[in-house]
Amino acid sequence: MHRVTNRKWWKEGVVYQIYPRSFQDSTGNGIGDLRGIVERLDYIKSLGIDIIWLNPVYASPNDDNGYDIADYRGIMPEFGTMEDFDLLLAGIRERGLKLVMDLVVNHSSDEHNWFLESRKSRNSAYRDYYHWWPAEKGTPPKRWSYFDVEGDAWNYDERTDAYYLHSFSEKQPDLKWENPKVRKEVYDIMKFWFDKGVDGFRMDVISFISKDTDYPELPSEYEGDFVSFYSNGPKLHEYLHEMHTEVLDRYDVMTVGEAPGIGLDKALDFVDEDRKELNMFFHFDLMALDREEKEVFLMRKDKWKLSEFKKIHSDWDAAFAQKGWGSMFLNNHDFPRSVSRWGDDSEANWHHSATMLQTFLLTMRGTPYFYYGEEIGMTNIEFDRISEYRDINTLNRYQTLKREGGDLEAFLLNEKDASRDNARTPMQWDGSKNAGFSKQRPWLRVNGNHTNGINVASQENDPNSVLNHFRKMVHIRKQHLGLIYGSYRLLQQNNEDIYAYTRTLDRERYLVILGFTDKKSTIVLGEIEFDRADLLISNDGHRAHTGGNVFELMPYQACVYVLR
Ligand code: NOJ
């Protein structure tokens, strides 16, 4: 009998994230769409995953690729119609899969009707849906904005002689959660989608929703760190709890918050079951590992260390050892491709490092999130010229730097590793022109390596491909409850070549050994006892267990054993 009591589908499921603009174009306009996803549902099912997370598909002027929503109940015409959405949802259900949508409610688009009304007059019924600062009070206290060319989160609006707040671009005004009408609107939107049959939400920058509406000067403890300030709003948990009571409690759905600025010390405030807020959230500790301190877009000069990587994951595992539940991801639409970032995408090491990283995510506790293309080892594109980029983040930071007379060459070099567009290039279905993504020129250039084995068609029938390793590994996780719920124990924290750990559930015990180096490496696991180590899976034919407690790995080799 297993001791696992609080079993949940969203703990046992594997998530597959789809960036709709880049997945499959069915109309031939170079932009992915909903019918394109419908065409690929059998493929998605064949991966063995359980839950699809769809980035925003709502009506939007696309200042930030759908993260600026003009109609929360409407579908973006480029992506299709509500009929297409219903078709997609039905196809997902038919295959026994679940669908999680993006909920973007820290801000709307400035083209949302609420904002159009709000900015018309100070007396508008919608005035208080957004954060306004009347100009007669002087310049508002400094707030920093992610995508503003001047880095200023307050935008002056002549019509009513006032400033509005936008933590992201000036076309993404922040909604005022302090207004109960706004909260009611959000809850109604959520119910609308749940009543349609959607299974949950990934909540965009949910940690930012609560603001001190006295708009004080930035308190000194937050100097240089707006993100922590933004994520520490006074009523954040009151709102999340209210959302739970008003909406979430009534449905069997999953929630995962995107939570920049939230560290280990606050983790359980979000996901302790007794608090009735969220199921999971994404922290940013790993995403910050190879970046300059507090500069999430700047690559750090020295290389990250494996011991640091292990510490992040071990600490977060410990945070949820008794309560709550974690979420595991190595990349998404905001960060570069995992194999290029945490592995090695050179020809020699691409296959092994991609499959090693898959093995890692699928043997850790916490729900694993994969990003489209990760299953075939898609890599960073590394654009050379600014004209190739489409992302507002890269484009606007380039503008800022240009104005300031900064080093544009250094900037472009940094973006080769850091840019979000690295992860947004079209899905590589085959080796043909445009990689089977579209008949027309795609909205963002296809990575040339789709002709070189990094595509679904050429990996489909190769039993040793990255794609088929992914399928096998997903299957293995599903077959072994201990890999999902088992307790995690890190072995040899300071080993900079190998990440080794055990997972234990009652009498089930697994040993995971991951080579994080392009050289052969050896580990002697003196601290654990076992009679036999039966190999469950390896990404290399080389027999790593040479006897006793000694394991010798090929570069980037990954092995999972059952210990007896
Ligand atoms: C986080 C999203 O993941 C990102 O793509 C977006 O630009 C910002 N939030 C603003 O919505």
PDB file of C-alpha atoms and ligand atoms in Angstrom, residues 17 19 53 55-56 64-68 102 104 106-107 146-147 167-169 172 202 204-205 258 260 284 332-335 391-393 420 424, ligand 1:
ATOM      1  CA  GLN A  17       2.971  24.068 -23.440  1.00  0.00           C
ATOM      2  CA  TYR A  19       2.797  28.795 -28.202  1.00  0.00           C
ATOM      3  CA  TRP A  53      -1.183  24.694 -21.617  1.00  0.00           C
ATOM      4  CA  ASN A  55      -0.468  30.602 -24.347  1.00  0.00           C
ATOM      5  CA  PRO A  56      -3.051  33.380 -24.841  1.00  0.00           C
ATOM      6  CA  ASP A  64       3.131  41.518 -26.594  1.00  0.00           C
ATOM      7  CA  ASN A  65       1.935  38.506 -28.609  1.00  0.00           C
ATOM      8  CA  GLY A  66      -1.411  38.060 -26.901  1.00  0.00           C
ATOM      9  CA  TYR A  67      -0.383  39.097 -23.391  1.00  0.00           C
ATOM     10  CA  ASP A  68      -2.318  42.290 -24.065  1.00  0.00           C
ATOM     11  CA  ASP A 102      -3.483  31.543 -19.857  1.00  0.00           C
ATOM     12  CA  VAL A 104      -3.673  37.529 -18.102  1.00  0.00           C
ATOM     13  CA  ASN A 106      -2.612  41.910 -14.027  1.00  0.00           C
ATOM     14  CA  HIS A 107      -3.199  44.102 -17.065  1.00  0.00           C
ATOM     15  CA  TYR A 146       9.467  45.970 -18.293  1.00  0.00           C
ATOM     16  CA  PHE A 147       8.825  46.975 -21.879  1.00  0.00           C
ATOM     17  CA  SER A 167       4.119  47.462 -15.397  1.00  0.00           C
ATOM     18  CA  PHE A 168       4.662  46.109 -18.911  1.00  0.00           C
ATOM     19  CA  SER A 169       4.301  48.034 -22.195  1.00  0.00           C
ATOM     20  CA  GLN A 172      -0.695  46.954 -21.214  1.00  0.00           C
ATOM     21  CA  ARG A 202      -1.761  29.484 -15.814  1.00  0.00           C
ATOM     22  CA  ASP A 204       0.293  35.567 -15.767  1.00  0.00           C
ATOM     23  CA  VAL A 205       2.384  37.604 -13.266  1.00  0.00           C
ATOM     24  CA  GLU A 258       3.544  32.817 -12.610  1.00  0.00           C
ATOM     25  CA  PRO A 260       8.320  36.513 -10.297  1.00  0.00           C
ATOM     26  CA  PHE A 284      12.262  32.235 -11.132  1.00  0.00           C
ATOM     27  CA  ASN A 332       9.133  28.460 -21.849  1.00  0.00           C
ATOM     28  CA  HIS A 333       8.119  31.253 -24.232  1.00  0.00           C
ATOM     29  CA  ASP A 334      10.029  33.823 -22.143  1.00  0.00           C
ATOM     30  CA  PHE A 335      13.348  32.022 -21.897  1.00  0.00           C
ATOM     31  CA  ASP A 391       9.720  40.384 -29.526  1.00  0.00           C
ATOM     32  CA  ILE A 392       8.809  43.710 -27.922  1.00  0.00           C
ATOM     33  CA  ASN A 393      11.243  42.987 -25.119  1.00  0.00           C
ATOM     34  CA  ARG A 420      12.713  35.275 -25.832  1.00  0.00           C
ATOM     35  CA  ARG A 424       9.450  31.211 -30.257  1.00  0.00           C
TER      36      ARG A 424
HETATM   37  C1  NOJ B   1       4.711  36.981 -18.457  1.00  0.00           C
HETATM   38  C2  NOJ B   1       4.500  36.351 -19.780  1.00  0.00           C
HETATM   39  O1  NOJ B   1       4.914  35.018 -19.738  1.00  0.00           O
HETATM   40  C3  NOJ B   1       5.242  37.176 -20.784  1.00  0.00           C
HETATM   41  O2  NOJ B   1       5.318  36.561 -22.038  1.00  0.00           O
HETATM   42  C4  NOJ B   1       4.594  38.522 -20.851  1.00  0.00           C
HETATM   43  O3  NOJ B   1       5.351  39.365 -21.686  1.00  0.00           O
HETATM   44  C5  NOJ B   1       4.457  39.175 -19.486  1.00  0.00           C
HETATM   45  N1  NOJ B   1       4.079  38.264 -18.451  1.00  0.00           N
HETATM   46  C6  NOJ B   1       3.429  40.270 -19.511  1.00  0.00           C
HETATM   47  O4  NOJ B   1       2.145  39.726 -19.646  1.00  0.00           O
END
